Structures are given as structure tokens and as C-alpha cells.
Amino acid sequence: MRITNKIMQNNSLSNINTNKVSQDKLNTMMSTQKKITRPSDDPVIAIRSLRLRSSVSQITQYYEKNAPDAESWLEVTEDAIVNVTEVLENMIKQVTKGASEQLKTTDREVIVEQLKALRDELYSTGNADYAGRFIFTGYRTDTTLEFTKPETRNYTITEQLDANSIDEIMHVNTVYDASNAAGDEYDILDLNDSNYMDTGYEDITEQNAVTASTLHRIRLAYKDCVEIDPTVNPAQMPIIEYTDAAGNTQQIPSATTTPPTTMRHDRSYTIPSPYENIGPDEVVYLSDTGELLLGENVYKNLVGTKDDVTTSQKNEGEIRITYAKDNWDKGDLRPEHYFACTEKVAGQPDIEYNQEYLDYNFARQSIEYDVGFNQVIQINTTADELYTHDIGREVDDLVKTMQQMIDLEKTIAKLEDTMGALSESDPQYQKKKDTLQAQLDAANKAHTFVKENVETEFSTGITAMQGYLNQANLALTNCGTRGKKLELIESRLMSQQTTFETLKSNNEDADITEVAIKLNSAELTYESSLMATGKIMQTSLLNFI
């Protein structure tokens, strides 16, 4: 076969182009510092690169975005919980002081003001937020924990309690009811130097004006509930539901039980006192204080409720109380964060919250972040873990009891000053003295009862506040545990990020030293091929003829 000049020329050009392509490829690798520029260059490297890049992208999302966001949320939550624990510790100090017998009236007034201020401070920290999202309100991160201003909103609330929610209280009566009729009541606390000899007040004695009674009570989560006129709207009366010993669901009030149970609406300040003379099958609803006073038979029925451990879908020991509230003060906790409730809005469908609670499918509204491959962490603490209504209601009871003692001490001081200012030259000296002495005896008797009540309330208050502090410390511990877990995850993510970045680099990045040597070799080969081809192409067949 004869090798023509044309064949030699074509073969030379083909080899030169091959060398040029190799040189261009190496030059591209040198400039991009990558092994390939298109998948067809090396499909294996391309596939592995896609996988590694996806892993690096995910880890970067976890490590640089999700984890820091979760950490910040936990830090804000922890700071708020620490504030709560500090407030509760101060509450315990004040309650401990209040339990002391060696206090002056001014000391008691300071304690009352301190407790009120601490209660307000406690609930205000519940509105803490992170990046505009409220941290204690579960999924409703756009809603504050408490009402930030007075509002009128009609809620029907169902509280799910048990027999432990029934407590025993003492009521000290200081009112002389002259005729068991409105307008003929005379309170010891109203006595002063100008009215102690007035009609009605002058008849006050320790026998007719001072009584102490012990009764059973359920304290609702809210006070100042809807005031009800049963003759106008009996449907707004609270309803108590419970399971009796036979396993049957019962209601109060009810005309079908034997004997029938009744419920009447009253207010704490009415005369005669609603705290006295409660029928055994009667419940007294005090809308202003949010209390249900229980008759003896009603009390026995409710404390007899026990949960049957063999039934997992029902809590037979539960006591459900449904009632209405439409006026809200600044600082009131929003019911939708705690209870199954319904908000009635004029001209619009009812808004229902947490109805699943009534089916015992209770689950906290946990907010979880993806912080790793198949790893999630809860970042939020829900309101019921930390901010309970019982704290504020406990303070209400303590303040009410202490205020009654303060008022009595001031009344006693007024009466003693008035007696000391009596003149023996006054024709009515002896009568005034005897009247004042009877009133002083009544006030001192009431003071003895109230003092005993204060000591009891504040002693149990110490235990209650310590329980709330323990609950807050548990929430703080849980938050801290999540934070420590997140730290470990972040450390692992940092290590994973470094590992995958290294693998990605080894898979994609070119070895610049090796590429530079190959590029120089290719350039030399290319130049040499040009020179050799140029010399060969100068010789043709005619040179041999």
C-alpha cells in the first residue's frame, strides 16, 4: 500500500488535534482546578459529586441555619425560665415572711404589694418572643400568652380537673346582719370614731357579728366570670360533669339525681354571706371570685371519683367544669393556650380550640427542628409546663386573706384610739366605753380567726409555691437538656461537614501540581509535533523521482 502525502497530512493533523484537545483539557483543569467540566468527562466522578454536594448542602443547612436558630430559641426560653424561677423564689420569701406572727400592719401591706407585683412580673415574662414568635404559646406563635390590654371576648371554657382540685378554706364573717335583709348589714371593718355609736353598729358584738366556717371549694382558673341571672339565661350557669361510683356520667345541676343537685349564682360580697348555710346538695357559684362552693353531699360525690386504670380511653376521675367568661383584664392568661374552649364572635362561626383535649388525645404543641440526618429536637416549652393559673390564683387567695387581717388591725387601732380619747366627763362615757369594748372584743375575735387563717394559708402557700418552683426548675432542666443535646449534634455536624467537604474536594478537585506537569508535557508534545510535521511535509514523492 502506498502512503501518499495526503494520508501523511491527514494523520499528522489528526494527531496534532488530539494533542491540542489534551492540552485544552489540561488547561481547563488548570484554570477551573476541577477534574471534570461536564458529566461526560467522567460519569463516575459526576455521580459521586452529585451525592456529595447534596450531603454537604444538607449538612450546611443543618449546621449553619437550623442548629443556630434552634440554639437561639432555646437560649431565649432558658432566660425566660430563669426569670420565672427568680420571681418564684422571691414569692416564696414573701410568703415565708407572711407566715410569721411577728409582723406589723405596714409589714403586711408591703408583703401584699410585693406579691401583686411579683405575680404581674411572672406572667409578663410569658410574652417573651424570638424573632417575633412567642415562645411559650405552642403552634400559636403569633398570639401572646396573656391579654396585653383589657378586652371583651366571649369564651366558653371547659376545665378538666380531678378530686385534688377540691380544697378546704376558712371564711371569717365580720358582718352583723340586723334583720337578714339588704341594707341592714354592718361590717366591723367599717367601724370608725364617727359611726361606732350609730344605729346597727352600736349593736355589734362578738356573738352576733363574728363567725368562722370551713367549707369545700373548687377554684376556677379565672375570676370575674360572667354574672348570670338564672331567670333570664339559665343556660349560662356552669355545668359540672363527673363519673359516679357506678360508672355513670352525672351533671350538676341535675333534677334526675336522688336527691336532686342544685346550683345558684351569687357574689362573694352579698349579704347574707354565700360562704355560709350551703345546702348539702347545693353548689354556690361565685362569679366574681371564680369559686364553686360545694355542699357536703356534692363534695363526697366529687372526691369519690376515681380513674379506672383498666380503661385507657377515659379518665373516670376527671371533673369537667364548663363556664363562661367575657371580660378580660390585662395579664389574664389566654384560655386557648390551656383549655378546650369556644370563642363566640357576633355574626361569625364559633372558633373552637383544643377540642381534642375532651377526647383525652392530649398532646403538647411541640415545635421540632430538623438538626441532622433523621434527627429532630424540640425547641419550645409550652405554657402549661411553666405558667399555670394556680400561681396567680394562689396569690389572689393570699392577698385576700392578708388584706382582711390588715383591715382588721387598722379597725382595732381605730377603736383603741377612740376609746383612749373618751372623756369621763362625757354623760355617755360608760355607754360609749361599753359599746367600744364590745366592738373591740368582736374585732379581736375576728382577728384571732383571721390570724389563724393567715397562718394556715401562708404555710400551705409556701408548699404550693415550692411546688410551682419545682415545676419551673423541671422546665429549666428540660430546656437545658435539649441545649446540651443540641451542642453534641452541632459538634457532630461540624465534624461531618469537614469530612464531606474533604471527600467532595478529593472527588472533584484536580491535583494542580500533576496537572501543571502534564500541561507542560502536552505543550511540549504539541510544539514538537508541529515542528516534526512541518519538516516531514516538506518532502514529497517528487523528491524521490
XYZ file of C-alpha atoms in Angstrom:
545
model
C 0.000 0.000 0.000
C 1.418 3.352 -0.980
C 1.489 6.063 1.678
C 0.594 9.245 -0.081
C 1.319 12.768 1.054
C -2.387 13.288 1.663
C -2.539 10.338 4.091
C 0.525 11.631 5.928
C -1.001 15.099 6.097
C -4.332 13.828 7.466
C -2.684 11.582 10.052
C -0.446 14.397 11.183
C -3.336 16.835 11.526
C -5.357 14.226 13.453
C -2.528 13.607 15.897
C -1.889 17.342 16.286
C -5.574 17.940 17.036
C -5.547 15.087 19.557
C -2.587 16.700 21.292
C -4.337 20.071 21.176
C -7.531 18.642 22.720
C -5.494 17.026 25.502
C -3.717 20.324 26.042
C -7.013 22.244 26.157
C -8.460 19.750 28.639
C -5.447 20.129 30.908
C -5.569 23.888 30.519
C -9.249 23.904 31.540
C -8.428 21.718 34.585
C -5.662 24.160 35.456
C -7.953 27.190 35.316
C -11.014 25.590 36.997
C -8.999 23.394 39.346
C -11.650 20.703 38.792
C -11.225 17.242 37.334
C -14.251 17.489 35.069
C -16.301 20.258 33.489
C -19.173 18.131 32.149
C -20.634 14.784 33.259
C -19.407 13.059 30.104
C -15.813 13.772 31.129
C -16.119 11.108 33.870
C -19.606 9.792 34.750
C -18.375 8.124 37.956
C -16.932 11.354 39.299
C -20.084 13.215 38.219
C -22.459 10.848 40.045
C -20.327 10.808 43.180
C -20.099 14.611 43.022
C -23.880 14.994 42.949
C -24.264 12.825 46.008
C -21.506 14.547 47.952
C -22.745 18.021 47.032
C -26.261 17.084 48.233
C -24.851 15.825 51.539
C -22.724 18.950 52.009
C -25.730 21.179 51.215
C -27.888 19.372 53.792
C -25.216 19.483 56.472
C -24.639 23.166 55.784
C -28.387 23.804 56.185
C -28.399 21.912 59.499
C -25.149 23.337 60.861
C -25.282 26.952 59.684
C -29.057 27.634 59.791
C -31.258 25.131 61.643
C -28.972 24.459 64.585
C -28.155 28.139 65.312
C -31.852 29.021 65.034
C -32.761 26.236 67.460
C -29.967 27.272 69.804
C -31.160 30.885 69.853
C -34.749 29.804 70.587
C -33.552 27.615 73.462
C -31.421 30.439 74.867
C -34.360 32.870 74.859
C -36.540 30.215 76.508
C -33.921 29.457 79.138
C -33.532 33.143 80.004
C -37.299 33.490 80.445
C -37.496 30.376 82.638
C -34.625 31.644 84.785
C -36.598 34.870 85.315
C -39.626 32.798 86.350
C -37.590 30.830 88.885
C -36.205 34.062 90.343
C -39.724 35.513 90.656
C -40.984 32.334 92.314
C -38.056 32.341 94.734
C -38.950 35.905 95.692
C -42.587 34.855 96.087
C -41.524 32.093 98.458
C -39.569 34.641 100.506
C -42.580 36.930 100.749
C -44.946 34.084 101.615
C -42.497 32.882 104.275
C -42.445 36.374 105.771
C -46.229 36.482 105.677
C -46.442 33.287 107.727
C -44.622 34.972 110.612
C -46.621 36.103 113.623
C -44.258 38.997 114.389
C -45.438 41.410 111.728
C -46.776 44.926 111.852
C -49.600 46.167 109.692
C -47.151 48.070 107.483
C -45.120 44.887 107.018
C -48.220 43.040 105.871
C -49.063 45.835 103.426
C -45.599 45.586 101.904
C -45.990 41.820 101.507
C -49.344 42.270 99.767
C -47.913 44.788 97.301
C -44.845 42.644 96.676
C -46.949 39.576 95.912
C -49.118 41.519 93.476
C -46.070 42.947 91.689
C -44.350 39.557 91.515
C -47.482 37.929 90.093
C -47.673 40.548 87.325
C -43.971 40.180 86.599
C -44.282 36.396 86.432
C -46.941 36.390 83.744
C -45.447 39.254 81.751
C -42.325 37.156 81.041
C -44.648 34.664 79.348
C -44.855 37.042 76.385
C -41.164 36.555 75.586
C -40.594 36.141 71.865
C -37.901 35.055 69.441
C -37.815 36.850 66.081
C -41.426 37.914 66.536
C -42.644 34.452 67.506
C -43.922 33.958 71.059
C -42.026 31.062 72.574
C -44.487 29.647 75.123
C -47.667 29.504 73.029
C -47.145 26.253 71.134
C -48.153 26.404 67.477
C -49.858 29.769 68.026
C -46.591 31.669 67.878
C -48.395 34.790 66.644
C -50.507 35.036 69.824
C -49.358 36.375 73.184
C -49.605 34.176 76.276
C -51.658 36.757 78.144
C -54.006 39.555 77.237
C -51.926 42.712 76.906
C -54.909 45.032 77.350
C -58.493 44.792 78.633
C -60.721 43.071 76.082
C -64.313 41.883 75.753
C -64.350 38.421 74.174
C -66.899 35.722 74.905
C -65.328 32.354 75.729
C -66.951 29.154 76.940
C -64.235 27.258 78.825
C -64.081 23.621 79.890
C -61.616 22.866 82.670
C -60.592 19.242 83.186
C -59.842 18.770 86.887
C -59.855 15.970 89.436
C -60.542 15.483 93.143
C -57.173 17.059 94.016
C -58.555 20.377 92.764
C -61.003 20.497 95.678
C -59.552 22.333 98.664
C -60.771 23.409 102.073
C -60.978 27.065 103.048
C -61.969 29.072 106.084
C -64.316 32.018 105.805
C -64.369 34.567 108.613
C -67.558 36.623 108.711
C -67.297 40.158 110.132
C -70.780 41.407 109.222
C -73.657 41.902 111.647
C -76.914 41.248 109.800
C -79.527 43.034 111.908
C -82.606 41.753 110.126
C -81.425 39.342 107.421
C -82.440 41.950 104.875
C -80.403 44.011 102.460
C -79.493 47.409 103.854
C -79.337 46.218 107.450
C -75.780 44.887 107.412
C -72.992 46.371 109.487
C -69.402 45.354 108.896
C -66.848 45.507 111.699
C -64.306 46.684 109.117
C -66.364 49.868 108.566
C -66.198 50.946 112.218
C -64.539 54.284 112.982
C -64.704 57.124 115.524
C -67.671 58.744 113.784
C -70.084 55.824 113.352
C -69.449 53.392 116.215
C -72.485 54.729 118.096
C -74.770 54.738 115.034
C -77.828 52.517 114.870
C -76.804 48.995 113.981
C -73.084 49.482 114.574
C -73.642 50.005 118.290
C -75.222 46.538 118.486
C -72.163 44.720 117.122
C -70.841 42.035 119.466
C -68.600 39.072 119.033
C -71.630 36.803 119.355
C -73.719 38.303 116.552
C -71.101 39.570 114.112
C -68.221 37.103 114.091
C -68.348 33.550 112.779
C -65.849 31.263 111.130
C -66.874 28.477 108.800
C -64.921 25.822 106.922
C -66.102 24.695 103.505
C -65.037 22.853 100.388
C -64.283 24.728 97.207
C -63.200 24.359 93.615
C -61.187 27.354 92.462
C -61.597 28.015 88.754
C -58.743 29.256 86.606
C -60.353 32.684 86.247
C -62.191 35.179 88.393
C -64.649 37.863 87.234
C -66.599 35.375 85.144
C -69.948 36.015 83.505
C -72.525 37.215 86.025
C -75.649 35.170 85.478
C -79.287 35.810 86.078
C -80.657 32.236 86.142
C -84.157 33.541 85.500
C -83.008 35.208 82.272
C -80.324 32.880 80.934
C -80.023 29.669 82.972
C -78.012 28.065 80.171
C -75.005 30.190 81.151
C -74.797 28.581 84.572
C -71.659 26.440 84.983
C -72.020 22.707 84.445
C -70.074 20.135 86.454
C -69.676 16.667 84.927
C -68.227 13.667 86.736
C -68.393 9.871 86.825
C -70.130 8.371 89.837
C -69.193 5.159 91.642
C -71.431 3.139 89.308
C -69.572 4.444 86.253
C -72.391 6.719 85.119
C -71.811 10.282 83.940
C -73.554 12.766 86.208
C -74.123 16.505 85.962
C -74.546 19.327 88.447
C -77.101 20.854 88.489
C -79.392 17.901 87.857
C -83.032 17.192 88.637
C -82.659 13.466 87.891
C -80.286 12.530 90.701
C -81.529 11.420 94.086
C -81.633 13.805 95.801
C -81.525 16.478 93.076
C -78.466 18.728 92.986
C -78.820 22.455 92.500
C -76.566 25.373 91.649
C -77.153 29.022 92.436
C -75.301 32.110 91.332
C -74.020 34.593 93.890
C -71.208 37.007 94.599
C -68.712 36.944 97.423
C -69.761 40.300 98.849
C -73.521 39.719 99.149
C -75.376 39.522 102.443
C -76.070 37.056 103.908
C -72.683 35.594 103.126
C -72.753 32.941 100.377
C -69.960 31.159 102.254
C -72.425 30.102 104.922
C -75.517 27.915 105.018
C -74.766 25.937 101.859
C -77.180 23.064 101.359
C -75.679 19.550 101.309
C -76.815 19.004 97.689
C -76.076 22.533 96.529
C -73.260 24.266 94.674
C -72.819 28.029 95.001
C -71.172 29.711 92.008
C -69.362 32.950 92.894
C -68.761 34.638 89.540
C -66.660 37.491 90.930
C -64.073 35.256 92.631
C -64.351 32.268 90.295
C -65.230 29.824 93.066
C -67.610 26.875 93.335
C -68.619 26.243 96.940
C -69.668 22.623 97.466
C -72.319 21.208 99.721
C -71.297 18.213 101.798
C -73.009 15.572 99.646
C -71.729 17.130 96.453
C -68.229 17.184 97.919
C -68.401 13.487 98.837
C -69.588 12.564 95.359
C -66.798 14.507 93.653
C -63.944 13.290 95.858
C -65.219 9.765 95.284
C -64.363 9.921 91.584
C -61.527 7.526 90.792
C -59.864 6.728 87.496
C -60.233 3.137 86.313
C -56.756 2.022 85.259
C -58.232 -0.709 83.043
C -59.786 1.860 80.684
C -57.189 3.798 78.734
C -59.608 5.839 76.634
C -61.401 7.518 79.523
C -60.490 9.202 82.793
C -63.266 8.362 85.229
C -61.618 10.522 87.888
C -61.992 13.667 85.824
C -64.236 16.532 86.879
C -65.215 18.759 83.963
C -66.446 22.268 84.627
C -67.818 24.375 81.782
C -68.409 28.081 82.346
C -68.343 31.421 80.527
C -66.115 34.487 80.748
C -66.365 37.571 78.571
C -64.360 40.324 80.267
C -60.581 40.034 80.296
C -58.078 42.167 82.170
C -54.531 42.889 81.201
C -52.427 39.980 82.449
C -55.138 37.293 82.168
C -53.792 34.132 80.526
C -55.476 33.362 77.213
C -57.666 30.261 77.586
C -56.846 28.886 74.131
C -53.352 28.017 75.363
C -54.673 25.828 78.180
C -58.228 24.545 77.773
C -60.770 23.182 75.372
C -62.783 26.323 74.741
C -65.035 28.040 72.235
C -64.989 31.720 71.340
C -68.285 33.187 70.214
C -67.929 36.048 67.733
C -71.018 38.012 66.722
C -72.008 37.345 63.125
C -69.288 34.722 62.611
C -68.942 30.966 63.179
C -67.719 29.916 66.605
C -63.960 29.446 66.936
C -63.071 26.183 68.677
C -59.773 25.493 70.391
C -58.246 22.233 71.651
C -61.381 20.122 71.308
C -59.165 17.049 71.169
C -58.479 17.536 74.880
C -62.030 16.362 75.577
C -61.290 13.035 73.862
C -58.194 12.532 76.038
C -55.962 12.902 72.986
C -53.900 15.468 74.771
C -50.569 16.267 73.173
C -48.401 19.280 73.782
C -47.844 21.514 70.794
C -44.175 20.728 70.397
C -42.141 22.647 67.832
C -39.316 20.498 66.470
C -36.359 21.393 64.269
C -34.505 19.089 61.870
C -30.905 19.433 63.019
C -29.330 16.402 61.379
C -29.951 13.351 59.240
C -33.095 11.812 60.819
C -32.514 13.914 63.930
C -35.064 16.337 65.399
C -35.051 18.315 68.624
C -37.898 20.041 70.466
C -37.083 23.683 70.952
C -40.147 25.072 72.722
C -41.515 24.891 76.247
C -45.307 25.041 76.325
C -47.227 27.352 78.624
C -48.712 24.611 80.786
C -45.215 23.409 81.723
C -44.393 26.709 83.380
C -47.166 29.293 83.642
C -50.148 27.861 85.476
C -53.267 29.721 86.542
C -52.827 28.333 90.043
C -49.888 30.648 90.745
C -51.914 33.812 90.203
C -54.972 32.362 91.910
C -52.830 31.337 94.895
C -51.586 34.902 95.155
C -55.194 36.130 94.984
C -56.113 33.961 97.968
C -53.068 35.034 99.972
C -53.654 38.700 99.234
C -57.343 38.435 100.114
C -56.630 36.760 103.456
C -53.797 39.126 104.347
C -55.839 42.178 103.352
C -58.635 41.110 105.688
C -56.117 40.924 108.513
C -54.688 44.349 107.619
C -58.170 45.849 107.615
C -58.958 44.275 110.979
C -55.735 45.557 112.518
C -56.495 49.054 111.287
C -60.039 48.812 112.674
C -58.750 47.626 116.050
C -56.256 50.503 116.115
C -59.065 52.990 115.339
C -61.284 51.587 118.089
C -58.449 51.645 120.623
C -57.628 55.233 119.729
C -61.303 56.182 120.016
C -61.572 54.520 123.432
C -58.408 56.244 124.599
C -59.859 59.593 123.567
C -63.079 59.158 125.617
C -63.632 61.699 128.325
C -65.036 60.601 131.677
C -66.912 63.872 131.844
C -68.999 62.795 128.879
C -72.515 61.838 130.109
C -72.441 58.867 127.742
C -68.930 57.852 128.716
C -69.853 54.465 130.165
C -72.201 53.592 127.304
C -69.612 54.547 124.709
C -66.941 52.636 126.585
C -69.102 49.523 126.813
C -70.039 49.789 123.140
C -66.436 50.231 122.068
C -65.347 47.355 124.272
C -67.962 45.056 122.700
C -66.857 46.132 119.254
C -63.206 45.637 120.192
C -63.975 42.168 121.501
C -65.721 41.371 118.219
C -62.837 42.752 116.172
C -60.270 40.862 118.283
C -62.234 37.646 117.936
C -62.358 38.122 114.173
C -58.659 38.955 114.233
C -57.928 35.680 116.031
C -59.817 33.702 113.385
C -58.226 35.607 110.517
C -54.768 35.285 112.051
C -55.226 31.542 112.228
C -56.431 31.587 108.630
C -53.440 33.670 107.524
C -51.010 31.298 109.192
C -52.692 28.315 107.556
C -52.952 29.942 104.130
C -49.371 31.170 104.091
C -47.975 27.909 105.465
C -49.711 25.938 102.730
C -48.775 28.733 100.323
C -45.096 28.058 100.966
C -45.601 24.432 99.953
C -47.651 25.436 96.913
C -45.097 27.999 95.740
C -42.297 25.492 96.242
C -44.242 23.106 94.022
C -44.522 25.781 91.323
C -40.782 26.444 91.669
C -40.055 22.728 91.293
C -42.174 22.709 88.167
C -40.248 25.692 86.792
C -36.927 24.036 87.651
C -38.062 20.912 85.802
C -38.883 23.032 82.752
C -35.459 24.689 83.062
C -33.780 21.286 83.302
C -35.620 20.026 80.222
C -34.629 23.148 78.305
C -31.010 22.773 79.410
C -31.010 19.097 78.422
C -32.215 19.998 74.943
C -29.481 22.622 74.743
C -26.794 20.089 75.680
C -28.156 17.629 73.154
C -28.039 20.348 70.509
C -24.402 21.115 71.392
C -23.480 17.468 70.777
C -25.365 17.481 67.496
C -23.619 20.705 66.415
C -20.232 19.177 67.231
C -21.072 16.125 65.160
C -22.366 18.286 62.306
C -19.134 20.270 62.281
C -17.143 17.036 62.009
C -19.462 15.699 59.297
C -19.216 18.942 57.361
C -15.409 18.760 57.398
C -15.451 15.097 56.350
C -17.857 15.593 53.463
C -16.067 18.731 52.280
C -12.835 16.710 52.182
C -14.488 13.864 50.267
C -16.056 16.345 47.855
C -12.701 18.029 47.311
C -10.902 14.727 46.727
C -13.573 13.719 44.229
C -13.776 16.972 42.253
C -10.606 18.998 42.731
C -7.671 18.444 40.449
C -4.092 17.978 41.664
C -2.616 21.257 40.397
C 0.993 20.030 40.523
C 0.201 16.941 38.483
C -1.952 18.931 36.043
C 0.811 21.524 35.602
C 3.376 18.820 34.744
C 1.003 17.138 32.305
C 0.148 20.507 30.753
C 3.818 21.345 30.199
C 4.337 17.891 28.696
C 1.322 18.345 26.419
C 2.524 21.758 25.292
C 5.980 20.340 24.514
C 4.422 17.430 22.635
C 2.184 19.794 20.690
C 5.045 22.079 19.696
C 7.246 19.108 18.799
C 4.524 17.606 16.657
C 4.137 20.880 14.810
C 7.884 21.056 14.119
C 8.138 17.413 13.048
C 5.096 17.629 10.811
C 6.414 20.773 9.193
C 9.675 19.073 8.253
C 8.017 15.868 7.038
C 5.523 17.746 4.904
C 8.400 19.494 3.029
C 9.349 16.158 1.430
C 7.082 14.873 -1.348
C 7.163 11.969 -3.894
C 8.847 14.187 -6.443
C 11.929 14.358 -4.215
C 12.442 10.588 -4.787
C 11.945 10.610 -8.569
